[in-house]
Amino acid sequence: MKAFIYSGIIAIGLSFGGYFSAKQISSAKQLIEVKGLSEKIVKSDLCTITIDVEHTGETIEDTQKQLQKSVDIILDDLKKINLNRKDVLIASRTYDRNTEEYNDGKKINVRKFEMTKSLKISTNNIDAPKAIEDMLSGWLSKNILVRCDYEYKLSDFNKLKKEMMKEAAQNARDCAQSFVGALGEELGELVYLNQGVISMSASDESEASNSWYGQTRSAEKKLRLVIRAGFKKKAVIGK
């Protein structure tokens, strides 16, 4: 889904240098300053997902065995939503720690090992986070403890930026042309063009003010680019 919205805002700045005779071009220094706008609503085409799987045990061997069992269950479930092993990068971490437990009201220190495996997934299936969320209760019922995080991205962001820059520049020129045309004059050369910064927000208006949500959690994003441009009016002899 794509939508294009254009608008322009005009400000006039006059700068004069020295003196002009009656036949000189009195409008040569007049500057038309405008803003050009480009907006798009685009759907993300890339999603990165991280699933952290944790297990704690009294020996490294037991902890590792239980952790791998949990990971195998998760990988099998991921296949059901077309996420295969080749799509998953797995990293491991092991912690050796003392934990405090109580026996007959007495606090004792117990040595335990905590192991975590992080499953990092990159996929074009943007529905995957919702499908994984639906699996969480099933994993919990099997004593599999996980933490999930995900982020939606635009793989062609640089291409979109170029397109929006071109559209905003044309919007600025059209706006300036409309203004000078209303005055019965003609638009002259471009004096300057300041590239703006693309802002990204959720397309859902209820989440639009949350920039973090728009940049990461929203699959559908609203991109907005505002640029500033300055044009001269064409000199008119005798005015």
Coordinates of C-alpha atoms in Angstrom, one line a residue:
M1 CA 0.0 0.0 0.0
K2 CA 1.5 3.3 -1.0
A3 CA 0.1 6.8 -0.7
F4 CA 1.6 10.0 -1.9
I5 CA 0.8 13.4 -0.3
Y6 CA 2.3 16.6 -1.5
S7 CA 2.1 20.1 -0.2
G8 CA 4.1 23.3 -0.2
I9 CA 4.7 26.2 2.1
I10 CA 5.9 29.5 0.7
A11 CA 7.9 32.3 2.3
I12 CA 9.3 35.3 0.4
G13 CA 12.7 36.7 1.3
L14 CA 13.9 39.9 -0.4
S15 CA 17.5 40.7 -0.4
F16 CA 18.9 43.8 -2.2
G17 CA 22.5 44.8 -2.8
G18 CA 23.6 48.3 -3.9
Y19 CA 21.4 50.6 -6.0
F20 CA 19.6 50.0 -9.3
S21 CA 18.9 52.4 -12.2
A22 CA 15.4 52.5 -13.6
K23 CA 16.3 50.1 -16.4
Q24 CA 18.0 47.6 -14.2
I25 CA 16.3 44.4 -13.2
S26 CA 14.8 45.3 -9.9
S27 CA 13.6 41.7 -9.1
A28 CA 16.9 40.0 -9.9
K29 CA 17.6 39.6 -6.2
Q30 CA 14.2 38.4 -5.1
L31 CA 14.2 34.9 -3.6
I32 CA 11.3 32.5 -3.4
E33 CA 11.8 30.1 -0.5
V34 CA 9.6 27.0 -0.4
K35 CA 9.3 23.7 1.4
G36 CA 8.7 20.5 -0.6
L37 CA 7.0 17.5 1.0
S38 CA 6.9 13.8 0.1
E39 CA 5.1 11.2 2.2
K40 CA 4.7 7.5 1.6
I41 CA 3.1 4.7 3.5
V42 CA 5.0 1.5 2.9
K43 CA 4.9 -2.1 4.2
S44 CA 8.1 -3.6 5.6
D45 CA 9.7 -6.4 3.6
L46 CA 12.2 -7.7 6.2
C47 CA 11.8 -8.8 9.8
T48 CA 14.5 -9.8 12.3
I49 CA 13.5 -11.9 15.3
T50 CA 15.5 -12.9 18.3
I51 CA 14.4 -15.8 20.6
D52 CA 16.4 -16.3 23.8
V53 CA 16.0 -19.8 25.3
E54 CA 17.1 -20.2 28.9
H55 CA 17.8 -23.2 31.1
T56 CA 19.3 -23.6 34.6
G57 CA 20.7 -26.8 36.0
E58 CA 23.1 -28.2 38.6
T59 CA 25.6 -29.5 36.0
I60 CA 26.8 -28.2 32.6
E61 CA 25.9 -31.5 31.0
D62 CA 22.3 -31.6 32.3
T63 CA 21.7 -27.9 31.5
Q64 CA 23.1 -28.3 28.0
K65 CA 21.0 -31.4 27.3
Q66 CA 17.8 -29.7 28.5
L67 CA 18.6 -26.5 26.6
Q68 CA 19.2 -28.4 23.3
K69 CA 16.0 -30.3 23.7
S70 CA 14.1 -27.0 24.1
V71 CA 15.9 -25.5 21.0
D72 CA 15.0 -28.6 18.9
I73 CA 11.3 -28.2 19.8
I74 CA 11.4 -24.6 18.9
L75 CA 13.1 -25.2 15.6
D76 CA 10.6 -27.9 14.7
D77 CA 7.8 -25.4 15.5
L78 CA 9.4 -22.7 13.4
K79 CA 9.4 -25.1 10.4
K80 CA 5.6 -25.0 10.6
I81 CA 5.7 -21.3 9.7
N82 CA 8.2 -21.8 6.9
L83 CA 11.3 -20.7 9.0
N84 CA 13.9 -23.4 8.3
R85 CA 17.2 -24.1 10.0
K86 CA 19.1 -22.2 7.4
D87 CA 17.2 -19.0 8.4
V88 CA 18.3 -19.3 12.0
L89 CA 21.7 -18.2 13.5
I90 CA 22.3 -19.7 16.9
A91 CA 24.7 -18.3 19.6
S92 CA 25.3 -19.7 23.1
R93 CA 26.2 -18.2 26.5
T94 CA 26.9 -20.1 29.7
Y95 CA 27.0 -18.6 33.3
D96 CA 28.3 -20.3 36.4
R97 CA 26.7 -18.8 39.4
N98 CA 25.7 -19.4 43.0
T99 CA 22.0 -19.2 43.8
E100 CA 20.3 -18.8 47.2
E101 CA 17.8 -21.4 48.1
Y102 CA 16.1 -22.3 51.4
N103 CA 15.8 -25.7 53.1
D104 CA 13.8 -25.9 56.4
G105 CA 14.0 -22.1 56.7
K106 CA 17.8 -22.1 56.3
K107 CA 19.4 -20.2 53.5
I108 CA 22.0 -22.3 51.5
N109 CA 24.1 -21.5 48.5
V110 CA 23.7 -23.8 45.6
R111 CA 25.9 -23.8 42.6
K112 CA 24.0 -23.8 39.3
F113 CA 24.7 -23.2 35.7
E114 CA 22.6 -21.0 33.5
M115 CA 22.8 -21.4 29.8
T116 CA 21.2 -19.4 27.0
K117 CA 20.9 -19.9 23.3
S118 CA 19.9 -17.0 21.1
L119 CA 18.1 -17.8 17.9
K120 CA 18.4 -15.0 15.5
I121 CA 16.1 -15.1 12.5
S122 CA 16.0 -12.8 9.4
T123 CA 13.0 -13.4 7.1
N124 CA 10.8 -11.8 4.5
N125 CA 7.8 -13.4 6.3
I126 CA 6.6 -10.3 8.1
D127 CA 3.8 -12.4 9.7
A128 CA 6.3 -14.5 11.6
P129 CA 6.3 -12.5 14.8
K130 CA 2.6 -12.9 15.3
A131 CA 2.9 -16.7 14.6
I132 CA 5.7 -17.0 17.1
E133 CA 3.7 -15.1 19.7
D134 CA 1.0 -17.7 19.3
M135 CA 3.5 -20.4 20.1
L136 CA 4.7 -19.0 23.4
S137 CA 2.0 -20.5 25.6
G138 CA 2.7 -23.9 24.1
W139 CA 6.4 -23.6 24.8
L140 CA 5.7 -22.4 28.4
S141 CA 3.5 -25.5 29.0
K142 CA 6.6 -27.6 28.1
N143 CA 8.8 -25.7 30.6
I144 CA 10.6 -23.8 27.9
L145 CA 11.4 -20.3 29.0
V146 CA 12.0 -17.8 26.2
R147 CA 12.3 -14.1 25.6
C148 CA 11.3 -12.8 22.1
D149 CA 12.1 -9.5 20.4
Y150 CA 11.6 -8.5 16.8
E151 CA 12.0 -5.5 14.4
Y152 CA 10.5 -4.7 11.1
K153 CA 12.8 -3.1 8.5
L154 CA 12.8 -1.7 4.9
S155 CA 15.4 -3.4 2.8
D156 CA 15.1 -0.8 0.0
F157 CA 15.2 2.3 2.3
N158 CA 18.0 4.0 0.3
K159 CA 16.0 3.6 -2.9
L160 CA 12.9 5.0 -1.2
K161 CA 14.9 7.9 0.1
K162 CA 16.1 8.8 -3.4
E163 CA 12.6 8.6 -4.8
M164 CA 11.2 10.8 -2.0
M165 CA 14.0 13.4 -2.5
K166 CA 13.1 13.6 -6.1
E167 CA 9.4 13.9 -5.4
A168 CA 9.9 16.6 -2.6
A169 CA 12.2 18.6 -5.0
Q170 CA 9.6 18.5 -7.7
N171 CA 6.9 19.5 -5.1
A172 CA 9.0 22.5 -4.1
R173 CA 9.4 23.6 -7.7
D174 CA 5.7 23.2 -8.4
C175 CA 4.9 25.2 -5.3
A176 CA 7.3 28.0 -6.3
Q177 CA 6.0 28.0 -9.9
S178 CA 2.4 28.2 -8.7
F179 CA 3.3 31.3 -6.6
V180 CA 5.2 33.3 -9.2
G181 CA 2.5 32.3 -11.8
A182 CA -0.1 33.9 -9.6
L183 CA 1.9 37.1 -9.7
G184 CA 2.2 36.9 -13.5
E185 CA 5.9 36.3 -13.3
E186 CA 8.2 33.4 -14.2
L187 CA 10.3 31.1 -12.0
G188 CA 14.1 31.4 -12.4
E189 CA 17.0 29.3 -11.5
L190 CA 17.4 27.2 -8.3
V191 CA 19.6 28.9 -5.8
Y192 CA 19.8 26.2 -3.1
L193 CA 18.3 22.9 -2.1
N194 CA 18.7 21.6 1.5
Q195 CA 18.1 17.9 1.9
G196 CA 15.9 17.1 4.8
V197 CA 15.8 14.0 7.1
I198 CA 13.2 11.3 6.6
S199 CA 11.1 10.7 9.7
M200 CA 9.6 7.3 10.2
S201 CA 6.4 6.6 12.2
A202 CA 3.7 4.0 12.4
S203 CA 1.0 4.3 9.8
D204 CA -1.6 3.8 12.5
E205 CA -2.4 7.3 13.8
S206 CA -2.9 6.0 17.3
E207 CA 0.8 5.0 17.4
A208 CA 2.2 7.8 15.2
S209 CA 3.7 9.8 18.1
N210 CA 5.7 6.8 19.3
S211 CA 8.8 7.0 17.0
W212 CA 10.4 3.9 18.5
Y213 CA 7.3 1.8 17.8
G214 CA 7.1 3.1 14.2
Q215 CA 10.8 2.4 13.5
T216 CA 10.8 -1.1 15.0
R217 CA 7.4 -2.7 15.8
S218 CA 5.2 -1.3 13.1
A219 CA 5.1 -3.4 9.9
E220 CA 3.5 -0.6 8.0
K221 CA 5.4 2.6 8.2
K222 CA 4.8 6.2 7.3
L223 CA 7.8 8.0 5.8
R224 CA 7.9 11.8 5.6
L225 CA 10.5 14.0 4.0
V226 CA 10.6 17.9 4.0
I227 CA 13.2 19.8 2.1
R228 CA 13.9 23.5 1.7
A229 CA 14.6 25.2 -1.6
G230 CA 15.2 28.7 -2.9
F231 CA 14.5 29.9 -6.4
K232 CA 15.1 33.3 -8.1
K233 CA 12.3 34.9 -10.0
K234 CA 13.1 35.6 -13.7
A235 CA 14.3 39.1 -14.2
V236 CA 11.8 41.3 -16.0
I237 CA 13.4 44.2 -17.9
G238 CA 11.9 47.6 -17.3
K239 CA 10.0 46.7 -14.1

